[in-house]
Every structure is written in structure tokens, then in C-alpha cells.
Short mmCIF file of C-alpha atoms in Angstrom, two decimals:
data_model
loop_
_atom_site.label_atom_id
_atom_site.label_comp_id
_atom_site.label_asym_id
_atom_site.label_seq_id
_atom_site.Cartn_x
_atom_site.Cartn_y
_atom_site.Cartn_z
CA MET A 298 142.85 115.99 58.62
CA MET A 299 142.89 113.04 61.01
CA LYS A 300 144.28 115.28 63.75
CA ASN A 301 141.50 117.80 63.17
CA LYS A 302 138.88 115.05 63.32
CA LEU A 303 140.22 113.77 66.64
CA LYS A 304 140.13 117.30 68.05
CA SER A 305 136.52 117.74 66.90
CA TYR A 306 135.02 114.84 68.85
CA ASP A 307 132.75 115.63 71.80
CA TYR A 308 134.61 113.67 74.45
CA THR A 309 132.21 114.67 77.24
CA LEU A 310 129.38 112.96 75.33
CA ILE A 311 131.53 109.89 74.66
CA LEU A 312 132.56 109.74 78.33
CA ALA A 313 128.93 109.97 79.51
CA ILE A 314 127.94 107.06 77.23
CA ILE A 315 130.89 104.92 78.38
CA VAL A 316 130.41 105.62 82.09
CA LEU A 317 126.66 104.93 81.97
CA SER A 318 127.21 101.69 80.02
CA ILE A 319 129.81 100.45 82.52
CA PHE A 320 127.51 101.42 85.38
CA GLY A 321 124.76 99.44 83.67
CA LEU A 322 127.03 96.39 83.39
CA VAL A 323 127.77 96.55 87.13
CA MET A 324 124.07 96.83 87.94
CA VAL A 325 123.21 93.93 85.60
CA TYR A 326 125.65 91.78 87.58
CA SER A 327 124.11 92.81 90.88
CA ALA A 328 120.49 92.59 89.71
CA SER A 329 120.78 89.28 87.85
CA MET A 330 122.59 87.06 90.36
CA GLY A 331 119.38 85.69 91.87
CA ALA A 332 117.74 85.04 88.50
CA ALA A 333 120.93 83.41 87.15
CA LEU A 334 121.23 81.05 90.13
CA ASN A 335 117.56 80.18 89.88
CA ARG A 336 117.73 79.34 86.18
CA TYR A 337 121.29 78.10 85.67
CA GLY A 338 122.45 76.74 89.00
CA TYR A 339 126.00 77.74 89.85
CA GLU A 340 126.35 80.23 86.98
CA HIS A 341 125.57 83.30 89.08
CA ASP A 342 127.23 85.57 86.52
CA PHE A 343 125.45 84.14 83.46
CA PHE A 344 123.65 87.35 82.47
CA TYR A 345 126.66 89.48 83.39
CA GLN A 346 128.95 87.51 81.07
CA LYS A 347 126.49 87.75 78.19
CA GLN A 348 126.05 91.47 78.73
CA LYS A 349 129.80 91.95 78.93
CA MET A 350 130.32 90.23 75.58
CA ALA A 351 127.49 92.28 74.06
CA LEU A 352 129.05 95.45 75.44
CA LEU A 353 132.45 94.59 73.96
CA GLY A 354 130.83 93.96 70.58
CA SER A 355 128.90 97.20 70.96
CA ALA A 356 132.15 99.08 71.58
CA ALA A 357 133.37 97.95 68.16
CA ILE A 358 130.06 99.01 66.57
CA PHE A 359 130.32 102.40 68.28
CA ILE A 360 133.85 102.98 66.95
CA VAL A 361 132.81 102.08 63.40
CA PHE A 362 129.87 104.51 63.33
CA ALA A 363 131.58 107.24 65.35
CA TYR A 364 134.93 107.28 63.54
CA VAL A 365 135.09 105.05 60.44
CA PHE A 366 131.67 105.47 58.78
CA PRO A 367 130.65 109.05 57.79
CA TYR A 368 127.00 109.56 58.66
CA ARG A 369 126.22 111.25 55.31
CA LEU A 370 126.63 107.91 53.51
CA LEU A 371 123.41 106.76 55.19
CA LYS A 372 121.50 109.29 53.07
CA LYS A 373 122.52 107.51 49.85
CA THR A 374 119.66 105.81 48.00
CA ALA A 375 121.41 102.41 48.03
CA TRP A 376 121.72 102.48 51.83
CA LEU A 377 118.09 103.54 52.26
CA ILE A 378 116.86 100.73 50.01
CA MET A 379 118.94 98.23 51.98
CA ILE A 380 117.59 99.59 55.29
CA VAL A 381 113.99 99.27 54.06
CA LEU A 382 114.46 95.72 52.76
CA ILE A 383 116.27 94.50 55.88
CA SER A 384 113.67 96.09 58.18
CA PHE A 385 110.70 94.58 56.36
CA GLY A 386 112.43 91.22 55.92
CA ALA A 387 113.56 90.86 59.54
CA LEU A 388 110.26 91.99 61.09
CA GLY A 389 108.28 89.80 58.71
CA ALA A 390 110.49 86.74 59.25
CA VAL A 391 110.34 86.99 63.05
CA LEU A 392 106.54 86.59 62.86
CA ILE A 393 107.06 83.26 61.07
CA ILE A 394 110.20 81.69 62.56
CA GLY A 395 110.82 83.86 65.62
CA LYS A 396 111.06 82.63 69.20
CA VAL A 397 108.23 83.40 71.61
CA ALA A 398 109.36 84.99 74.88
CA GLY A 399 107.28 87.05 77.29
CA ASN A 400 104.09 86.39 75.26
CA ALA A 401 105.64 88.05 72.19
CA GLN A 402 107.19 86.51 69.07
CA SER A 403 110.02 89.02 68.84
CA TRP A 404 113.30 87.13 68.77
CA PHE A 405 115.58 85.20 66.42
CA ASP A 406 117.21 82.45 68.47
CA LEU A 407 120.75 81.92 67.16
CA GLY A 408 121.69 79.48 69.92
CA PHE A 409 124.50 81.44 71.56
CA PHE A 410 122.75 84.74 70.97
CA SER A 411 119.26 86.15 70.39
CA ILE A 412 118.43 89.15 68.23
CA GLN A 413 115.34 91.34 68.52
CA PRO A 414 114.69 92.99 65.12
CA ALA A 415 112.27 95.53 66.61
CA GLU A 416 115.17 97.17 68.48
CA PHE A 417 116.98 97.88 65.22
CA ALA A 418 113.73 99.07 63.63
CA LYS A 419 114.04 102.18 65.83
CA ILE A 420 117.28 103.35 64.22
CA SER A 421 116.11 102.30 60.76
CA VAL A 422 113.03 104.55 61.09
CA ILE A 423 115.23 107.41 62.32
CA ILE A 424 117.65 107.07 59.37
CA TYR A 425 114.91 106.63 56.76
CA LEU A 426 112.67 109.51 57.86
CA SER A 427 115.63 111.83 58.44
CA ALA A 428 117.05 111.12 54.97
CA VAL A 429 113.73 111.39 53.12
CA TYR A 430 112.56 114.57 54.83
CA ALA A 431 116.02 116.14 54.42
CA LYS A 432 115.86 115.46 50.67
CA LYS A 433 112.32 116.88 50.48
CA GLN A 434 113.18 120.24 52.07
CA SER A 435 112.46 122.16 48.86
CA TYR A 436 108.86 120.89 48.81
CA ILE A 437 108.33 119.86 52.43
CA ASN A 438 105.02 121.74 52.56
CA ASN A 439 103.56 119.87 49.60
CA PHE A 440 101.39 117.46 51.60
CA ASN A 441 100.85 114.77 48.95
CA LYS A 442 104.41 114.80 47.60
CA GLY A 443 106.55 115.85 50.53
CA VAL A 444 104.77 114.61 53.65
CA VAL A 445 102.71 111.49 53.02
CA PRO A 446 104.98 109.03 51.08
CA PRO A 447 107.51 108.39 53.90
CA LEU A 448 104.64 107.60 56.30
CA ALA A 449 103.88 104.37 54.43
CA TYR A 450 107.20 102.98 55.70
CA LEU A 451 106.36 104.02 59.25
CA ILE A 452 102.88 102.46 59.11
CA ILE A 453 104.20 99.10 57.84
CA ILE A 454 107.05 98.99 60.38
CA SER A 455 104.73 99.88 63.27
CA GLY A 456 102.15 97.35 62.13
CA LEU A 457 104.70 94.52 61.99
CA ILE A 458 105.93 95.37 65.50
CA ILE A 459 102.36 95.51 66.88
CA MET A 460 101.65 92.07 65.38
CA GLN A 461 104.37 90.47 67.57
CA PRO A 462 102.80 92.04 69.80
CA ASP A 463 105.20 94.68 71.15
CA PHE A 464 103.22 97.82 71.93
CA GLY A 465 106.03 99.46 73.89
CA THR A 466 108.48 99.44 70.98
CA ALA A 467 105.74 100.45 68.53
CA ALA A 468 104.88 103.44 70.75
CA ILE A 469 108.54 104.48 70.83
CA VAL A 470 108.86 104.20 67.02
CA ILE A 471 105.74 106.32 66.49
CA ALA A 472 106.87 108.91 69.06
CA ILE A 473 110.28 109.19 67.35
CA ALA A 474 108.61 109.64 63.96
CA ILE A 475 106.32 112.36 65.32
CA LEU A 476 109.25 114.33 66.74
CA ILE A 477 111.24 114.03 63.49
CA ILE A 478 108.20 115.18 61.48
CA LEU A 479 107.63 118.14 63.81
CA SER A 480 111.29 119.11 63.36
CA SER A 481 111.36 118.63 59.57
CA GLY A 482 110.22 122.18 58.78
CA MET A 483 106.71 121.51 57.52
CA ASN A 484 104.07 124.13 58.24
CA ILE A 485 101.36 123.95 60.89
CA LYS A 486 98.65 123.28 58.29
CA ASN A 487 100.24 119.98 57.23
CA ILE A 488 100.94 119.05 60.82
CA MET A 489 97.26 119.50 61.67
CA LYS A 490 96.32 117.33 58.68
CA LEU A 491 98.60 114.58 60.01
CA VAL A 492 97.04 114.91 63.47
CA ALA A 493 93.56 114.50 61.97
CA ILE A 494 94.63 111.47 59.91
CA GLY A 495 96.34 109.90 62.93
CA ALA A 496 93.26 110.40 65.10
CA ALA A 497 91.06 108.82 62.42
CA VAL A 498 93.36 105.81 62.05
CA LEU A 499 93.48 105.27 65.83
CA THR A 500 89.68 105.51 66.06
CA ILE A 501 89.17 102.96 63.27
CA PHE A 502 91.76 100.66 64.84
CA ALA A 503 90.15 100.95 68.28
CA LEU A 504 86.68 100.21 66.89
CA GLY A 505 87.88 97.30 64.78
CA PHE A 506 89.88 95.63 67.57
CA GLN A 507 88.02 96.84 70.64
CA ASP A 508 87.62 93.31 72.07
CA TRP A 509 91.38 92.86 71.88
CA ILE A 510 92.39 96.36 72.99
CA PHE A 511 89.88 96.58 75.82
CA SER A 512 90.34 93.01 77.02
CA GLU A 513 90.21 92.30 80.73
CA GLU A 514 93.96 91.68 80.83
CA ARG A 515 94.79 95.06 79.26
CA LEU A 516 92.30 96.99 81.35
CA SER A 517 93.75 95.42 84.49
CA ARG A 518 97.08 97.10 83.69
CA LEU A 519 95.32 100.44 84.06
CA SER A 520 93.30 99.57 87.15
CA VAL A 521 96.36 98.22 88.97
CA LEU A 522 97.96 101.69 88.86
CA GLU A 523 95.42 102.97 91.38
CA ASP A 524 96.47 100.50 94.09
CA PRO A 525 98.95 97.76 93.10
CA PHE A 526 98.98 96.40 96.67
CA GLU A 527 95.30 95.50 96.45
CA ASP A 528 96.13 92.50 94.25
CA VAL A 529 99.75 91.99 95.22
CA LYS A 530 99.80 88.27 94.36
CA ASP A 531 98.48 88.66 90.82
CA GLU A 532 98.09 91.80 88.70
CA GLY A 533 99.88 94.07 91.16
CA PHE A 534 102.81 91.73 91.77
CA HIS A 535 105.33 93.44 89.48
CA LEU A 536 104.51 97.01 90.36
CA SER A 537 104.10 96.51 94.10
CA ASN A 538 107.52 94.86 94.41
CA SER A 539 109.02 97.59 92.25
CA LEU A 540 107.61 100.26 94.56
CA ILE A 541 108.87 98.37 97.62
CA ALA A 542 112.36 98.28 96.11
CA ILE A 543 112.27 101.98 95.26
CA GLY A 544 111.00 102.93 98.71
CA SER A 545 113.52 100.74 100.57
CA GLY A 546 116.62 102.51 99.27
CA GLY A 547 116.15 105.93 100.81
CA ILE A 548 118.86 108.47 100.03
CA THR A 549 121.96 106.27 99.93
CA GLY A 550 120.50 102.77 99.45
CA LEU A 551 121.15 99.46 101.16
CA GLY A 552 124.52 99.04 99.46
CA LEU A 553 125.62 97.59 96.13
CA GLY A 554 124.63 93.92 95.97
CA GLN A 555 122.59 94.13 99.17
CA GLY A 556 119.15 94.44 97.56
CA VAL A 557 116.43 92.00 98.58
CA GLN A 558 113.69 92.44 95.97
CA LYS A 559 115.84 91.02 93.16
CA LEU A 560 115.96 87.66 94.98
CA GLY A 561 112.77 86.29 93.48
CA TYR A 562 110.41 89.09 94.46
CA LEU A 563 111.00 91.43 91.53
CA PRO A 564 110.60 89.69 88.14
CA GLU A 565 112.96 90.78 85.34
CA SER A 566 115.04 92.71 87.84
CA HIS A 567 117.98 92.97 85.41
CA THR A 568 115.91 94.18 82.41
CA ASP A 569 112.73 96.24 82.73
CA PHE A 570 113.00 96.85 86.51
CA ILE A 571 116.72 97.52 86.84
CA ILE A 572 116.15 101.10 88.01
CA ALA A 573 114.19 99.69 90.98
CA VAL A 574 117.29 97.69 91.93
CA VAL A 575 119.41 100.84 91.53
CA ALA A 576 117.01 102.67 93.85
CA GLU A 577 117.10 99.90 96.46
CA GLU A 578 120.86 99.42 96.48
CA LEU A 579 122.17 102.92 95.68
CA GLY A 580 119.20 105.01 96.76
CA LEU A 581 118.21 108.39 95.43
CA ILE A 582 121.86 109.14 94.66
CA GLY A 583 122.09 106.19 92.26
CA VAL A 584 118.79 107.04 90.56
CA ALA A 585 119.83 110.69 90.22
CA PHE A 586 123.11 109.61 88.59
CA VAL A 587 121.25 107.53 86.00
CA VAL A 588 118.58 110.16 85.28
CA LEU A 589 121.08 113.04 85.05
CA SER A 590 123.38 111.01 82.78
CA LEU A 591 120.50 110.22 80.43
CA CYS A 592 119.37 113.87 80.49
CA PHE A 593 122.92 114.98 79.69
CA ILE A 594 123.11 112.63 76.66
CA VAL A 595 119.68 113.66 75.37
CA LEU A 596 120.29 117.40 75.81
CA LYS A 597 123.70 117.06 74.18
CA GLY A 598 121.99 115.39 71.23
CA TYR A 599 119.49 118.22 70.86
CA ARG A 600 122.30 120.77 71.08
CA ILE A 601 124.13 118.93 68.29
CA ALA A 602 120.94 119.05 66.22
CA MET A 603 120.64 122.81 66.72
CA ARG A 604 124.24 123.44 65.67
CA CYS A 605 124.27 121.10 62.67
CA LYS A 606 123.65 122.96 59.39
CA ASP A 607 122.99 119.75 57.44
CA PRO A 608 119.23 118.93 57.58
CA PHE A 609 119.94 115.19 57.51
CA GLY A 610 122.44 115.35 60.37
CA SER A 611 120.16 117.60 62.38
CA LEU A 612 117.14 115.28 62.00
CA LEU A 613 119.33 112.26 62.83
CA ALA A 614 120.46 113.91 66.06
CA ILE A 615 116.86 114.80 66.94
CA GLY A 616 115.66 111.26 66.24
CA ILE A 617 118.42 109.52 68.21
CA SER A 618 118.11 111.90 71.17
CA SER A 619 114.33 111.54 71.15
CA MET A 620 114.60 107.75 71.08
CA ILE A 621 116.83 107.70 74.16
CA GLY A 622 114.65 110.25 75.95
CA VAL A 623 111.26 108.69 75.13
CA GLN A 624 112.46 105.19 75.98
CA SER A 625 113.87 106.41 79.31
CA ILE A 626 110.63 108.19 80.20
CA ILE A 627 108.48 105.15 79.35
CA ASN A 628 110.69 102.81 81.41
CA LEU A 629 110.93 105.11 84.45
CA ALA A 630 107.22 105.96 84.34
CA GLY A 631 106.24 102.28 84.09
CA VAL A 632 108.50 101.11 86.91
CA SER A 633 107.25 103.88 89.21
CA GLY A 634 103.56 103.26 88.43
CA VAL A 635 102.84 106.45 86.48
CA ILE A 636 101.86 104.54 83.31
CA PRO A 637 101.12 100.84 82.63
CA LEU A 638 104.14 98.56 82.35
CA THR A 639 105.28 98.12 78.75
CA GLY A 640 108.45 96.02 78.95
CA VAL A 641 110.74 98.76 77.61
CA PRO A 642 114.41 98.55 78.71
CA LEU A 643 116.26 101.51 80.23
CA PRO A 644 118.87 102.77 77.70
CA PHE A 645 122.51 101.85 78.42
CA VAL A 646 121.55 100.31 81.79
CA SER A 647 119.17 97.37 81.27
CA TYR A 648 120.30 93.89 80.22
CA GLY A 649 119.84 93.12 76.54
CA GLY A 650 122.29 92.46 73.71
CA SER A 651 120.08 93.81 70.92
CA SER A 652 119.30 96.93 72.92
CA ILE A 653 122.90 97.79 73.76
CA MET A 654 124.12 97.12 70.20
CA GLN A 655 121.39 99.30 68.68
CA LEU A 656 122.17 102.04 71.19
CA ALA A 657 125.89 101.77 70.36
CA MET A 658 125.11 102.22 66.67
CA SER A 659 122.80 105.16 67.39
CA ALA A 660 125.25 106.82 69.80
CA GLY A 661 128.08 106.32 67.29
CA ILE A 662 126.07 108.09 64.59
CA LEU A 663 125.23 110.91 67.02
CA VAL A 664 128.91 111.37 67.92
CA ASN A 665 129.80 111.30 64.20
CA VAL A 666 127.27 114.05 63.44
CA SER A 667 128.73 116.08 66.29
CA MET A 668 132.28 115.59 65.03
CA TYR A 669 131.53 116.67 61.45
CA THR A 670 129.51 119.65 62.69
CA ARG A 671 132.42 120.84 64.84
CA LEU A 672 134.94 120.09 62.08
CA GLU A 673 133.03 122.18 59.53
CA THR A 674 132.50 125.00 62.02
CA ASN A 675 136.21 125.09 62.87
CA SER A 676 137.26 124.92 59.21
CA LYS A 677 135.02 127.87 58.37
CA LYS A 678 136.55 129.85 61.19
CA GLY A 679 139.98 128.89 59.95
CA ASN A 680 139.21 130.19 56.44
CA VAL A 681 139.08 133.76 57.78
CA LYS A 682 142.65 134.93 57.22
CA PRO A 683 143.99 137.29 59.86
CA VAL A 684 145.48 140.61 58.80
CA PRO A 685 149.24 140.01 58.42
CA GLU A 686 151.42 141.79 60.90
CA LYS A 687 153.71 144.48 59.56
CA GLN A 688 157.27 143.38 59.30
CA PRO A 689 159.49 145.44 61.66
CA VAL A 690 162.55 145.47 59.35
CA ARG A 691 160.55 146.41 56.29
CA GLN A 692 158.80 149.16 58.27
CA LYS A 693 162.12 150.70 59.39
CA VAL A 694 163.53 150.69 55.83
CA TYR A 695 160.34 152.23 54.41
CA LYS A 696 160.28 154.94 57.12
CA ALA A 697 163.97 155.74 56.57
CA ARG A 698 163.45 156.26 52.85
CA THR A 699 160.10 158.09 52.88
CA GLY A 700 159.71 159.44 56.38
CA ARG A 701 156.35 157.72 56.63
CA SER A 702 155.18 154.53 58.37
CA LEU A 703 153.72 151.53 56.59
#
């Protein structure tokens, strides 16, 4: 059985995750040297060392969820209750005792390490919605019984994240939920009802908090997209330097470690803007490698979802793939000036212990779904017994006695 399991793993997917994570570690080292020297003196590799330790811990997490822990256990009621309680407890507690960083109260400061609960809320929403909607398949088109109840969890989680405030993560959580719901099998009538309810909620929210939503600071994030170089010393500072970095790299880049914008010009060069450093130092080739690797992982995830016969496993694969894809799009679009900056890290590449550990857990679950899907497919094929070959000796004896062939 163990041998069959090992044969059933998708090693191309695993390799893509490992290679992209190692590439991200190298880029974190290159992108963070200036910031590390500025903040910590001679410790030029401060962020690199922290990311390396987080990556090693994430490797252990990945192995547990990819090989040791069967994904179907997550559908058990006890696990779902624990996920709900931990999610609510962590997101509620961070609003009371959390550390403020980047104008958001999103972190638990543990001294040697900081944890961002909102990162793990992404995978908790994926697991919860996938499990609940998989269990409700027999009455998925009953709006009041099959569709609405799980949304209460989503609304509370999103609300707690918005209160930090962390609009980028909240947007990702809602986008993931929408894609899981659209893939759950409910009919178009119920989907349209959800669209109408969502539009009504957004309208009420916008009217109730219009002074906050449409504040001068938030509106400036939209206006700066038109011409970030018009106010390069203030509102356009981040985006203008990001565009300079992207434009400086050309096809092949200036060379690994040779970037200039990371040396005090590009804030958060090792987190939100790391792709700008990739573009400057490795050029279009480096950016293409990152984008194609992410596309490969996402498309692999959707292919796993299509092949998986278990509704829970299929929805899990859709949710995890969508999370990686949506987060990548938001980061790349923000850094290139297509949408306002949201502070969303680039999966597997950006610096961040909570992010890489959550991604390791998610990727491990995705690989586990893939393994069990392949294992079941192969076992079903193996159950078809081939027609036994006729035995030559027996055939000769039978023909000698009867004059006929077997």
C-alpha cells in the first residue's frame, strides 16, 4: 500500500512548489539586504535567515499534510468545529492583544516569531465551505437549508479581518468563497439570489461607512494609478519606484543582487514588491519564470479538482488553487499599477513566515488530494482482471485427446 501511495504522488507539482519556494528564498535574500542593514546594522541576512527557518518548518508541515494526514479527516465534524473555534478565537483575540504593523492590528508577537491569523483564515474558509457544501450535495439547491447557513461563517470571518483592517486578505477570502460556491453544484437561480444579497449587503455597507470608505486617503490610491509620477514623493512613491524597477530590468535584468530600487527606494521590497525586484534583477525572464510556475501550480490544482470524484476533495482543490491564483493576480496587478496596492504577498516568493506556512499546509492538502485521486483511479483499473492466457501444455493435451483447441 505504501509503495502504491508513493507511486501515486504528482511529483511534477511537488517539484514546482519546491523550486518556486527556493527561488523565493534566494530573492528574499537579494531583496532584503538593504532593509536588513538599515534596520539591524550588520545583520544583512536577517530576513533571509528568518525566511529560511520558516521554510524549513513549512517543509515539515507540507510533509505532514501531503503524506501523513489524509485529507478526508478534515471533513469530520470534530475537525470542523475545531477549525471554526480557532478561527473565531484567533481573529477576535488579535483585535484585542495583537501587534499593530503597517496600520493594521493583524499580528501576534511571540518575540522570536510573529503569526498573522488572517493568513490561516484563508485555508480554514476553504476547508469549512468545501466540507459543508460537499455534505449538502443531496439538497444543495435548497436555498434556506443548503446554501445560506455556511455563509454565516464566511461573513463573520470576513468582518473580523476587515476590522483589523486588512481589505486585501478579506477580498481574497471572499473571492475564494465565491469560486467554491460556484463550483458546489447549486443551480443558477440560487446563485442569482446570492448575487442579489451580496449586492444589497455591499450597498448598505457603503452607505453606512461612506466617510470611511471614500476617505481622501483611500480615494488617493485610485487617483495615483492614473499617473504615479505626478506625486512621486508622497502618494505615488511606492508605485512609481515599483514601475522604475520593473522597467529597468529589460529582458535579462541587471543581474542577481545588482538591483538599485531595493536600496531604500522601494519600500517593502522583500514582501509586497518582490516581483519588482525580480523584474529589475532577472528581467522578463525572471518574471516569466515566476508567473509560469504559479500558473502551472494553479492549473494543476484545477486538473486535480476535475479528476477527483470526491466532492470534498474536488472543492478543496478548487479552493486552494483559487487562493493561489487570486492572491497572485492581486499582487501582480497592484505592483504593476493595474489596481490599487493592497499589501498582498506573492505566493511562495514573498517574505513572510505565516504566509509560507499556510501555503505549505494548503499545498500539502492539494498534493494529498491528488495522491488519493490517482491511487483510487489506479486501484479501479487494477480491479479489472485480464483474461487468463491459455496454458500451452494443457492446450496440447486437450487437442491430442479431442482433436479440438481450447
